Coordinates of C-alpha atoms (C1' of nucleotides) in Angstrom, one line a residue:
Chain I
M1 CA 65.2 14.0 117.0
D2 CA 63.5 10.8 116.0
A3 CA 64.3 7.3 117.1
T4 CA 65.0 6.3 113.5
D5 CA 68.0 8.7 113.5
A6 CA 69.9 6.1 115.4
A7 CA 69.1 3.4 112.9
T8 CA 71.8 1.3 111.4
W9 CA 69.3 -0.5 109.1
I10 CA 65.8 0.5 107.9
V11 CA 63.8 -2.3 106.5
L12 CA 61.2 -1.3 103.9
G13 CA 58.2 -3.3 102.9
R14 CA 54.5 -3.1 101.9
A15 CA 51.6 -3.8 104.2
G16 CA 48.3 -3.5 102.4
D17 CA 48.2 -0.1 100.7
H18 CA 50.9 1.3 102.9
V19 CA 54.6 1.2 103.3
V20 CA 56.0 0.1 106.7
T21 CA 59.5 1.0 107.8
I22 CA 61.3 -0.8 110.6
A23 CA 64.3 0.9 112.0
L24 CA 66.9 -1.5 113.5
D25 CA 70.0 -0.7 115.6
E26 CA 73.4 -2.2 115.0
D27 CA 72.4 -5.4 116.7
A28 CA 69.3 -5.6 114.4
Q29 CA 67.0 -4.8 117.3
E30 CA 63.9 -2.9 116.4
I31 CA 63.9 0.7 117.6
A32 CA 61.1 2.3 115.7
R33 CA 58.4 1.5 113.2
A34 CA 56.4 3.7 111.0
T35 CA 53.5 3.2 108.6
L36 CA 53.5 5.6 105.7
D37 CA 51.2 6.5 102.9
P38 CA 53.1 5.6 99.7
A39 CA 53.0 9.3 98.7
E40 CA 55.0 10.2 101.8
L41 CA 57.7 7.7 101.2
T42 CA 60.2 9.7 99.1
D43 CA 60.3 12.6 101.6
W44 CA 60.6 10.3 104.5
V45 CA 63.5 8.4 102.9
A46 CA 65.2 11.6 102.0
A47 CA 65.0 12.9 105.5
R48 CA 66.4 9.7 107.1
E49 CA 69.1 9.5 104.5
T50 CA 70.3 12.9 105.7
S51 CA 69.8 12.3 109.4
A52 CA 70.7 8.6 109.9
A53 CA 72.4 7.5 106.6
P54 CA 71.1 3.9 107.2
R55 CA 71.5 0.9 105.1
W56 CA 68.1 0.5 103.5
A57 CA 67.1 -3.2 103.5
W58 CA 64.6 -3.8 100.8
S59 CA 63.4 -6.7 98.7
D60 CA 65.0 -5.5 95.5
A61 CA 66.5 -2.2 94.3
N62 CA 64.6 -2.6 91.1
A63 CA 61.3 -2.4 93.0
W64 CA 62.1 0.5 95.2
Y65 CA 64.9 2.7 93.9
P66 CA 63.8 3.9 90.5
Q67 CA 60.9 5.9 91.9
L68 CA 63.2 7.5 94.6
L69 CA 65.7 8.5 92.0
D70 CA 63.0 10.0 89.8
A71 CA 61.9 12.1 92.7
G72 CA 65.5 13.3 93.2
V73 CA 66.4 11.0 96.2
R74 CA 69.7 9.2 96.1
V75 CA 70.6 6.7 98.8
A76 CA 74.1 5.9 99.8
R77 CA 73.7 2.3 100.9
C78 CA 71.3 -0.6 100.7
H79 CA 71.0 -4.3 101.5
D80 CA 69.4 -5.9 98.5
L81 CA 67.6 -8.9 99.9
R82 CA 67.1 -10.6 96.6
L83 CA 70.7 -10.5 95.5
C84 CA 72.1 -11.3 98.9
H85 CA 69.8 -14.2 99.2
A86 CA 71.2 -15.7 96.0
I87 CA 74.7 -15.4 97.3
L88 CA 74.0 -16.8 100.8
R89 CA 71.8 -19.7 99.5
D90 CA 74.8 -21.2 97.6
A91 CA 77.7 -20.0 99.7
A92 CA 80.1 -22.8 100.7
S93 CA 81.2 -20.7 103.7
V94 CA 77.6 -20.9 105.1
P95 CA 77.6 -24.5 106.4
E96 CA 73.9 -24.9 106.9
A97 CA 71.6 -22.7 104.9
P98 CA 68.4 -24.8 104.9
T99 CA 66.1 -22.1 106.0
L100 CA 67.4 -19.8 103.3
R101 CA 67.1 -22.4 100.7
A102 CA 63.6 -23.1 101.8
A103 CA 62.6 -19.5 101.2
T104 CA 62.2 -20.1 97.5
D105 CA 60.1 -17.0 97.0
W106 CA 63.4 -15.1 97.0
D107 CA 64.7 -17.1 94.1
H108 CA 62.6 -15.2 91.6
A109 CA 64.6 -13.3 89.2
S110 CA 63.6 -9.7 89.1
L111 CA 63.4 -8.1 85.7
V112 CA 62.7 -4.5 85.0
D113 CA 60.2 -3.7 82.3
A114 CA 62.1 -2.3 79.4
E115 CA 59.2 0.1 78.7
P116 CA 58.1 1.8 81.9
A117 CA 54.4 2.7 82.2
A118 CA 53.5 5.7 80.0
V119 CA 52.5 7.7 83.1
P120 CA 54.6 6.3 85.9
T121 CA 52.9 6.7 89.3
L122 CA 54.9 7.0 92.4
F123 CA 54.7 3.7 94.3
D124 CA 51.4 2.8 92.7
F125 CA 50.6 -0.3 94.7
A126 CA 47.3 -0.8 93.1
D127 CA 49.2 -1.9 90.1
T128 CA 49.1 -5.6 90.3
T129 CA 50.0 -6.1 86.7
R130 CA 53.7 -6.6 87.1
R131 CA 54.9 -8.7 84.3
H132 CA 57.5 -10.4 86.3
P133 CA 57.0 -12.1 89.7
G134 CA 60.0 -10.8 91.5
P135 CA 60.7 -11.3 95.2
P136 CA 58.2 -10.7 97.9
L137 CA 57.5 -7.0 98.6
G138 CA 55.7 -7.4 102.0
I139 CA 57.3 -6.0 105.2
D140 CA 56.9 -9.3 107.1
E141 CA 58.6 -11.3 104.4
A142 CA 61.4 -8.7 104.2
L143 CA 62.0 -8.7 107.9
S144 CA 62.1 -12.4 108.2
E145 CA 64.4 -12.8 105.2
F146 CA 66.7 -10.1 106.7
E147 CA 66.9 -12.1 109.9
R148 CA 67.6 -15.3 108.1
Q149 CA 70.4 -13.6 106.2
R150 CA 71.9 -12.2 109.4
A151 CA 71.9 -15.6 110.9
A152 CA 73.5 -17.1 107.8
V153 CA 76.3 -14.6 107.8
A154 CA 76.9 -15.1 111.5
A155 CA 77.2 -18.9 111.0
S156 CA 79.6 -18.5 108.1
T157 CA 83.1 -19.6 108.4
D158 CA 84.2 -16.2 107.0
P159 CA 81.6 -13.6 108.0
A160 CA 83.9 -10.7 107.3
R161 CA 84.5 -11.5 103.6
L162 CA 80.8 -12.4 103.2
R163 CA 79.8 -9.1 104.6
L164 CA 82.1 -7.3 102.2
L165 CA 80.6 -9.3 99.3
L166 CA 77.0 -8.5 100.3
A167 CA 77.8 -4.8 100.7
A168 CA 79.5 -4.7 97.3
E169 CA 76.7 -6.6 95.7
S170 CA 74.1 -4.3 97.2
A171 CA 76.1 -1.2 96.0
G172 CA 76.0 -2.9 92.5
A173 CA 72.2 -3.1 92.8
L174 CA 72.0 0.7 93.4
I175 CA 74.5 1.4 90.6
G176 CA 72.5 -0.7 88.1
V177 CA 69.4 1.3 88.7
E178 CA 71.4 4.6 88.7
L179 CA 73.1 3.8 85.4
R180 CA 69.7 3.3 83.7
A181 CA 68.3 6.5 85.3
A182 CA 71.3 8.6 84.2
G183 CA 71.8 6.9 80.9
L184 CA 74.7 7.0 78.5
P185 CA 74.9 10.3 76.6
W186 CA 74.3 9.4 73.0
D187 CA 74.5 11.6 70.0
A188 CA 71.8 10.3 67.7
A189 CA 73.0 12.6 64.9
A190 CA 76.5 11.1 65.0
H191 CA 75.1 7.6 65.0
N192 CA 72.8 8.5 62.0
A193 CA 75.8 10.0 60.2
L194 CA 77.8 6.8 60.7
L195 CA 74.9 4.7 59.4
S196 CA 74.3 6.7 56.3
D197 CA 78.1 6.9 55.6
T198 CA 78.4 3.2 55.9
L199 CA 75.0 1.9 54.6
G200 CA 73.6 4.7 52.5
P201 CA 70.5 6.7 53.3
R202 CA 68.0 5.1 55.6
P203 CA 65.8 2.9 53.4
V204 CA 62.1 2.8 53.5
A205 CA 60.5 0.2 55.7
G206 CA 61.3 -3.3 54.5
A207 CA 63.9 -2.3 52.0
T208 CA 67.6 -3.1 52.2
P209 CA 70.1 -0.2 52.5
A210 CA 71.6 0.8 49.1
R211 CA 75.2 0.1 50.1
M212 CA 74.2 -3.4 51.2
E213 CA 72.4 -4.0 47.9
E214 CA 75.5 -3.0 46.0
V215 CA 77.8 -5.3 47.9
A216 CA 75.2 -8.1 47.6
A217 CA 75.3 -7.7 43.9
D218 CA 79.1 -8.1 43.9
V219 CA 78.7 -11.3 46.0
R220 CA 76.1 -12.7 43.6
R221 CA 78.2 -11.9 40.6
A222 CA 81.2 -13.7 42.1
L223 CA 79.0 -16.7 42.9
G224 CA 77.6 -16.6 39.4
D225 CA 74.1 -16.8 40.8
P226 CA 71.9 -13.6 40.6
A227 CA 69.4 -15.1 43.0
A228 CA 71.7 -16.3 45.7
S229 CA 70.4 -15.7 49.2
L230 CA 73.0 -14.2 51.6
D231 CA 70.9 -14.0 54.7
S232 CA 70.2 -17.7 55.1
Q233 CA 73.1 -19.7 56.4
Q234 CA 72.0 -22.9 54.8
K235 CA 71.4 -21.5 51.4
L236 CA 74.6 -19.5 51.5
L237 CA 76.6 -22.6 52.5
R238 CA 75.2 -24.5 49.5
S239 CA 76.0 -21.6 47.2
L240 CA 79.6 -21.5 48.4
H241 CA 79.9 -25.3 47.9
R242 CA 78.6 -24.9 44.4
V243 CA 81.5 -22.7 43.5
G244 CA 84.0 -25.0 45.2
I245 CA 84.5 -23.3 48.5
L246 CA 84.2 -26.2 50.8
V247 CA 83.8 -24.5 54.2
E248 CA 81.8 -26.2 57.0
S249 CA 80.2 -23.0 58.2
T250 CA 79.5 -19.5 57.0
G251 CA 81.4 -18.0 59.9
K252 CA 83.7 -15.1 59.0
W253 CA 86.9 -16.7 60.5
E254 CA 86.5 -19.7 58.3
L255 CA 85.6 -17.7 55.2
A256 CA 88.6 -15.5 55.7
E257 CA 90.9 -18.4 55.2
Q258 CA 89.6 -19.1 51.7
Q259 CA 90.9 -17.8 48.5
H260 CA 88.1 -16.8 46.2
P261 CA 86.8 -13.6 44.6
V262 CA 83.5 -13.9 46.6
I263 CA 85.2 -13.8 50.0
E264 CA 86.0 -10.1 50.2
P265 CA 82.5 -8.8 49.2
L266 CA 80.8 -11.4 51.3
L267 CA 82.7 -10.4 54.4
E268 CA 81.9 -6.8 53.7
Y269 CA 78.2 -7.7 53.3
K270 CA 78.3 -9.5 56.6
R271 CA 79.9 -6.5 58.3
L272 CA 77.2 -4.2 56.9
A273 CA 74.4 -6.5 57.7
R274 CA 75.5 -6.8 61.3
L275 CA 75.6 -3.1 61.7
Y276 CA 72.2 -2.7 60.1
T277 CA 70.4 -5.4 62.0
A278 CA 72.1 -5.0 65.4
N279 CA 72.7 -1.3 65.7
G280 CA 70.9 0.3 62.8
W281 CA 68.1 2.8 62.6
T282 CA 65.7 0.5 64.3
W283 CA 68.0 0.1 67.3
L284 CA 68.4 3.9 67.5
D285 CA 64.7 4.5 67.4
E286 CA 64.1 1.9 70.1
W287 CA 66.9 2.6 72.5
V288 CA 67.9 6.2 72.3
R289 CA 65.6 8.8 73.7
D290 CA 66.4 12.4 74.5
G291 CA 70.1 11.9 74.0
R292 CA 70.4 9.0 76.3
F293 CA 70.9 5.2 75.8
R294 CA 69.2 3.6 78.7
P295 CA 69.7 -0.2 78.9
T296 CA 68.6 -2.4 81.7
Y297 CA 71.6 -3.7 83.7
V298 CA 71.3 -7.0 85.5
P299 CA 73.8 -7.0 88.3
A300 CA 75.0 -10.5 89.0
G301 CA 73.1 -11.7 86.0
V302 CA 76.0 -14.1 85.2
V303 CA 76.7 -17.0 87.5
T304 CA 80.2 -15.7 88.2
G305 CA 78.7 -12.5 89.6
R306 CA 79.5 -10.5 86.5
W307 CA 76.7 -8.3 85.3
A308 CA 74.5 -9.0 82.4
S309 CA 72.2 -6.6 80.5
S310 CA 68.9 -6.9 78.8
G311 CA 67.7 -4.7 76.1
G312 CA 69.9 -2.9 73.6
G313 CA 72.9 -5.1 74.1
A314 CA 74.5 -2.7 76.4
L315 CA 77.4 -5.0 77.2
Q316 CA 78.1 -5.7 73.5
L317 CA 78.4 -2.1 72.3
P318 CA 80.5 -2.4 69.1
R319 CA 83.7 -0.3 69.1
Q320 CA 82.5 1.2 65.9
L321 CA 79.6 2.9 67.7
R322 CA 81.7 4.4 70.5
Q323 CA 82.0 7.6 68.5
A324 CA 78.2 8.2 69.1
V325 CA 78.8 8.2 72.9
R326 CA 79.2 12.0 73.3
A327 CA 79.2 14.2 76.3
D328 CA 76.6 17.0 76.8
P329 CA 77.8 20.6 76.1
G330 CA 79.9 21.8 78.9
W331 CA 80.5 18.2 80.0
T332 CA 83.0 15.5 79.1
L333 CA 83.6 11.8 79.5
V334 CA 86.2 10.1 81.6
V335 CA 86.8 6.6 80.2
A336 CA 88.7 4.3 82.6
D337 CA 89.5 0.7 82.1
V338 CA 91.7 -1.7 84.0
A339 CA 94.5 -3.3 82.0
Q340 CA 94.5 -7.2 82.3
L341 CA 92.2 -7.3 85.3
E342 CA 91.9 -11.1 85.5
P343 CA 95.6 -12.2 85.6
R344 CA 96.2 -9.5 88.2
V345 CA 93.4 -10.8 90.3
L346 CA 94.8 -14.3 89.9
A347 CA 98.2 -13.2 91.1
A348 CA 96.7 -11.6 94.2
M349 CA 94.4 -14.6 95.0
A350 CA 97.3 -17.0 94.7
S351 CA 99.8 -14.7 96.5
D352 CA 102.0 -15.4 93.5
T353 CA 104.6 -12.7 94.0
R354 CA 106.4 -13.6 90.7
L355 CA 103.2 -13.0 88.7
A356 CA 102.6 -9.9 90.8
D357 CA 106.1 -8.7 89.9
A358 CA 105.4 -9.3 86.3
A359 CA 102.2 -7.3 86.7
R360 CA 103.9 -4.2 88.1
G361 CA 103.4 -1.3 85.8
R362 CA 101.2 -0.9 82.8
D363 CA 101.6 -4.1 80.8
L364 CA 101.4 -7.4 82.5
Y365 CA 102.1 -9.3 79.4
A366 CA 105.4 -7.5 78.8
G367 CA 106.3 -8.3 82.4
V368 CA 105.6 -12.0 81.7
V369 CA 108.0 -11.8 78.8
D370 CA 110.6 -10.2 81.1
S371 CA 110.2 -13.1 83.6
G372 CA 111.5 -15.4 80.9
A373 CA 108.5 -17.7 80.8
V374 CA 107.7 -17.0 77.2
G375 CA 109.4 -15.2 74.3
T376 CA 106.9 -12.7 73.0
R377 CA 104.0 -10.5 74.3
A378 CA 101.6 -12.4 72.0
E379 CA 102.7 -15.7 73.6
A380 CA 102.3 -14.2 77.1
K381 CA 98.7 -13.2 76.3
I382 CA 97.5 -16.5 74.8
A383 CA 99.3 -18.5 77.5
L384 CA 97.6 -16.6 80.3
L385 CA 94.2 -16.6 78.7
G386 CA 94.7 -20.3 78.2
A387 CA 95.6 -20.8 81.8
M388 CA 92.4 -19.1 82.9
Y389 CA 90.1 -20.6 80.3
G390 CA 91.6 -24.1 80.4
A391 CA 93.2 -24.4 77.0
T392 CA 94.6 -27.9 76.2
T393 CA 95.6 -27.7 72.6
G394 CA 97.2 -25.3 70.2
D395 CA 99.8 -22.7 71.0
S396 CA 98.1 -21.8 74.3
G397 CA 98.1 -25.4 75.5
R398 CA 101.8 -25.9 74.6
L399 CA 102.9 -22.8 76.5
L400 CA 101.2 -23.8 79.8
P401 CA 104.1 -26.0 81.2
R402 CA 106.3 -22.9 80.9
L403 CA 103.8 -20.8 82.9
R404 CA 103.6 -23.6 85.4
S405 CA 107.3 -23.6 86.1
T406 CA 107.5 -19.8 86.3
F407 CA 104.3 -19.1 88.2
P408 CA 103.6 -22.3 90.1
R409 CA 101.3 -20.7 92.7
A410 CA 99.0 -19.0 90.2
M411 CA 98.8 -22.1 88.1
A412 CA 98.2 -24.3 91.1
L413 CA 95.2 -22.2 92.0
V414 CA 93.5 -22.5 88.6
D415 CA 94.5 -26.1 88.2
E416 CA 93.0 -27.0 91.6
A417 CA 89.7 -25.2 90.7
A418 CA 89.6 -27.2 87.5
R419 CA 90.2 -30.5 89.3
I420 CA 87.4 -29.8 91.8
G421 CA 84.9 -29.0 89.0
D422 CA 86.0 -32.0 87.1
D423 CA 85.2 -34.1 90.2
G424 CA 81.7 -32.6 90.6
G425 CA 82.7 -30.2 93.4
I426 CA 82.0 -26.5 94.0
V427 CA 84.5 -23.6 94.1
S428 CA 84.3 -20.1 95.5
T429 CA 85.6 -16.7 94.6
W430 CA 87.9 -14.7 96.9
L431 CA 84.9 -13.1 98.8
G432 CA 82.9 -16.3 98.9
R433 CA 80.5 -16.4 95.9
T434 CA 80.2 -20.1 95.3
S435 CA 79.6 -21.9 91.9
P436 CA 76.4 -23.7 91.4
P437 CA 76.5 -27.5 92.1
P438 CA 76.6 -29.7 89.0
S439 CA 73.2 -30.3 87.4
V440 CA 71.3 -33.6 87.8
E441 CA 71.9 -34.2 84.1
W442 CA 75.7 -33.8 84.6
R443 CA 75.6 -36.3 87.5
A444 CA 73.6 -38.7 85.5
V445 CA 76.1 -38.7 82.7
Q446 CA 78.9 -39.3 85.2
S447 CA 77.2 -42.2 87.0
Q448 CA 76.2 -43.8 83.7
A449 CA 79.8 -43.9 82.7
S450 CA 80.8 -45.8 85.9
D451 CA 78.1 -48.5 85.3
V452 CA 79.6 -52.0 84.7
D453 CA 78.0 -52.1 81.2
A454 CA 78.9 -48.5 80.2
S455 CA 80.0 -48.2 76.6
G456 CA 83.1 -46.5 75.4
A457 CA 80.9 -43.7 74.1
D458 CA 79.4 -43.3 77.6
E459 CA 82.8 -42.9 79.1
A460 CA 83.9 -40.5 76.4
R461 CA 80.8 -38.4 77.0
A462 CA 81.3 -38.3 80.8
R463 CA 84.9 -37.4 80.3
R464 CA 84.1 -34.6 78.0
S465 CA 81.5 -33.1 80.3
A466 CA 83.7 -33.5 83.3
K467 CA 86.5 -31.5 81.5
E468 CA 83.9 -28.9 80.4
R469 CA 82.9 -28.4 84.0
G470 CA 86.5 -28.2 85.1
R471 CA 87.0 -25.4 82.6
F472 CA 84.0 -23.6 84.0
T473 CA 85.1 -23.8 87.7
R474 CA 88.7 -23.0 86.6
N475 CA 87.4 -19.8 85.1
F476 CA 84.8 -19.1 87.8
V477 CA 87.2 -18.3 90.5
V478 CA 89.1 -15.8 88.4
Q479 CA 86.2 -14.2 86.5
G480 CA 84.1 -14.1 89.7
T481 CA 86.9 -12.5 91.8
A482 CA 87.5 -10.0 89.0
A483 CA 83.8 -9.1 89.2
E484 CA 84.2 -8.6 92.9
W485 CA 87.2 -6.3 92.4
A486 CA 85.2 -4.3 89.8
L487 CA 82.2 -4.0 92.2
A488 CA 84.4 -2.7 94.9
W489 CA 86.0 -0.2 92.5
L490 CA 82.6 1.0 91.3
A491 CA 81.2 1.3 94.8
D492 CA 84.1 3.3 96.0
L493 CA 84.1 5.5 92.9
R494 CA 80.4 6.1 93.2
G495 CA 80.9 7.5 96.7
R496 CA 83.7 9.8 95.6
L497 CA 81.6 11.1 92.7
A498 CA 78.6 11.8 95.0
A499 CA 80.9 13.8 97.3
M500 CA 81.9 16.2 94.6
P501 CA 80.3 19.6 94.5
P502 CA 77.3 20.0 92.3
V503 CA 77.4 22.4 89.4
A504 CA 74.6 24.7 88.3
E505 CA 72.0 22.9 86.2
S506 CA 72.7 23.7 82.5
A507 CA 70.0 25.1 80.4
G508 CA 67.6 22.6 78.9
A509 CA 66.1 19.5 80.3
P510 CA 68.1 17.5 82.9
R511 CA 68.5 14.5 80.7
S512 CA 70.4 12.6 83.3
G513 CA 67.5 13.0 85.8
P514 CA 67.2 15.1 88.9
V515 CA 69.9 13.4 90.8
F516 CA 72.6 13.3 88.2
A517 CA 72.0 16.4 86.0
T518 CA 74.2 18.5 88.3
R519 CA 77.1 16.2 89.2
P520 CA 79.5 13.7 87.7
H521 CA 77.9 10.3 87.4
L522 CA 78.6 6.8 86.2
A523 CA 77.3 6.4 82.6
L524 CA 78.5 2.9 81.6
F525 CA 79.9 -0.1 83.2
L526 CA 81.4 -2.9 81.1
H527 CA 83.1 -5.6 83.3
D528 CA 86.5 -3.8 83.6
E529 CA 85.6 -0.4 82.2
V530 CA 83.6 2.6 83.4
I531 CA 82.6 5.8 81.6
I532 CA 81.8 8.8 83.8
H533 CA 79.9 11.8 82.4
T534 CA 81.2 14.9 84.2
P535 CA 81.1 18.6 84.1
L536 CA 84.3 19.8 82.3
A537 CA 85.7 21.5 85.3
L538 CA 85.7 18.3 87.3
A539 CA 87.2 16.0 84.8
E540 CA 90.7 15.8 86.2
Q541 CA 89.3 15.3 89.7
V542 CA 87.1 12.5 88.4
A543 CA 90.0 10.8 86.7
E544 CA 91.9 11.0 90.0
A545 CA 88.9 9.6 91.8
A546 CA 88.8 6.6 89.4
R547 CA 92.5 5.9 90.2
E548 CA 92.1 6.2 93.9
A549 CA 89.0 4.0 93.8
A550 CA 91.1 1.3 92.1
A551 CA 93.7 1.5 94.7
S552 CA 91.1 1.4 97.4
A553 CA 89.4 -1.7 95.9
S554 CA 92.7 -3.5 95.8
R555 CA 93.4 -2.8 99.5
L556 CA 89.8 -3.8 100.4
L557 CA 90.1 -7.2 98.7
F558 CA 93.8 -8.0 98.9
G559 CA 95.1 -6.0 101.9
G560 CA 98.7 -5.4 101.7
F561 CA 99.5 -7.8 98.9
P562 CA 101.6 -5.9 96.4
I563 CA 99.6 -6.0 93.3
D564 CA 99.0 -3.1 90.8
F565 CA 95.7 -2.4 89.1
P566 CA 96.8 0.4 86.7
L567 CA 94.0 2.2 84.8
D568 CA 94.0 3.4 81.2
L569 CA 92.4 6.8 81.6
R570 CA 91.1 9.1 78.9
I571 CA 89.3 12.4 79.1
A572 CA 87.4 13.1 75.9
E573 CA 84.2 14.3 74.3
T574 CA 83.5 10.9 72.9
A575 CA 84.2 7.3 74.1
D576 CA 85.9 6.5 70.8
K577 CA 88.9 4.3 71.3
G578 CA 90.4 5.5 68.1
Chain M
dT1 C1' 50.7 -17.9 64.6
dA2 C1' 53.8 -18.7 68.4
dC3 C1' 57.3 -21.1 70.3
dT4 C1' 62.2 -23.0 70.6
dA5 C1' 66.9 -24.2 68.7
dT6 C1' 70.8 -23.1 66.2
dC7 C1' 74.0 -20.2 64.1
dG8 C1' 76.7 -16.2 63.8
dC9 C1' 78.8 -12.1 65.8
dG10 C1' 79.3 -8.3 69.0
dC11 C1' 81.5 -7.5 73.9
dG12 C1' 84.6 -8.6 78.3
Chain U
dA1 C1' 94.2 -16.1 63.6
dA2 C1' 90.3 -18.5 67.2
dA3 C1' 91.9 -22.6 70.7
dG4 C1' 90.1 -22.3 76.1
dC5 C1' 85.7 -18.9 79.8
dG6 C1' 81.3 -15.8 80.4
dC7 C1' 77.3 -13.3 78.1
dG8 C1' 72.8 -10.9 74.6
dC9 C1' 70.6 -10.4 70.5
dG10 C1' 68.8 -11.0 65.6
dA11 C1' 67.8 -14.0 61.8
dT12 C1' 66.5 -18.3 60.0
dA13 C1' 64.7 -22.9 60.4
dG14 C1' 62.1 -26.2 62.5
dT15 C1' 58.1 -27.7 65.5
dA16 C1' 53.6 -27.3 67.5

DNA sequence: TACTATCGCGCG
DNA sequence: AAAGCGCGCGATAGTA
């Protein structure tokens, strides 16, 4: 028995060439302290994870967790100081956060190097060549930041929700690292086949694929210009004007409205060129290794709390390429996505029982039609999107009064968020993530317009930027709360997957890494969708876990409010949506 | 040569 | 179909 076995928290940090661990009890009082050689750390963490299951408080999951996972050590919970700092620093529910805001070292974004060192060394602290600054790694800085954050939460007007948010955010930090470590199973041969079927055989370096050349020739023929350039927007626009196609841009939506023999081959050329440049052979060579696509996830990389990604465009995977997402032999994929997440979240936030009634069951838009607010499903969709995005014109803008009378509470919530943003105020999500304050430039524009000698143009500009900010805050509360729901869903699901029995390691290299090669694991997260890679025998159990996790997330955020979050669930060898 | 800005298009 | 939100990335064009 070791004093650290009673730890609620264990803070990790560097001190010189060593790692110091500080065990804290539930009141954050120190109960033990250890100084470790970096080489001992993985075993030490593994042992405490088993005996104490503490919440590991560290500067940044990106700095500490990849090495642990590589060594086969998974941790259940952490407190990610960097991500939590960013939330607390701006949170409106923390009335005074001056000491947090003064700790600007913690504002450094932390980026993971896309290419890890050729020979990664375990906690090689001699490596001072980090390409990105990142947050402080020292134990003293970690402990004092941890204390500042505890004080901030305690001073908050809603500490319970804030704690929930910090826990969910920290779970996201773990999951982001785990997703990269496990990777998305990717069948390079299937991807290659798609490319050669669509573009022709892989061209030699510098050459254009054969199929693109053929289509380009059709375009040039239709333009009557054998030398026309198709890759330069400016030149292409001039070519189009020369043959009487008076478009303002070369965007495909505008082109599609035109009647001319060049349009069809040109759109086809654009489609092929997009595949070739964004997800062609070069992408495959760069991003897929050993049957895995391993992007870098950036939890909370978006102001609203949504995740971003860097490298490989993980969050923009074209539908076309989903057929290359393919389970290992003996394994399968469980693909789960939430239908109409954002309007459901809005119904719950606003306690709008009429919208929640419409949301009952699979298709919220059909429910909105049944409510009588609009006539067709298509109208329901654009009306609701317009409500959440702030549409003012077009079909969407015209339908909003109908929504207002049918769902007054939901509409009042987003309208009020817009009004506050328009006025230069800040808004918060359900759990308390707060929008950034308006920029100094934005304020300058507003105050310039209220000058006595302001011109009409000044006023118009101020008005426009106020409306823009209103649309941002309108959407912030919904998008941000949806991101919170998704985090809670992921975190709960992650726990359920980890509790499932491991399977025997299959022959061949454990391409998902030592932790995930023997058990179901998350393989992709895309705002309102997850893909789980699982041994075949556990697929049904995993699907059920995804469903249960969704119900659990809904209770965690919205308590007993009767709102459904139904999942579309598929069990399949590929992630193809068909 | 190295950078930034803009467009266009993929995703939710 | 692309109005109204949030992103990343590649190509071209312009600037230093």
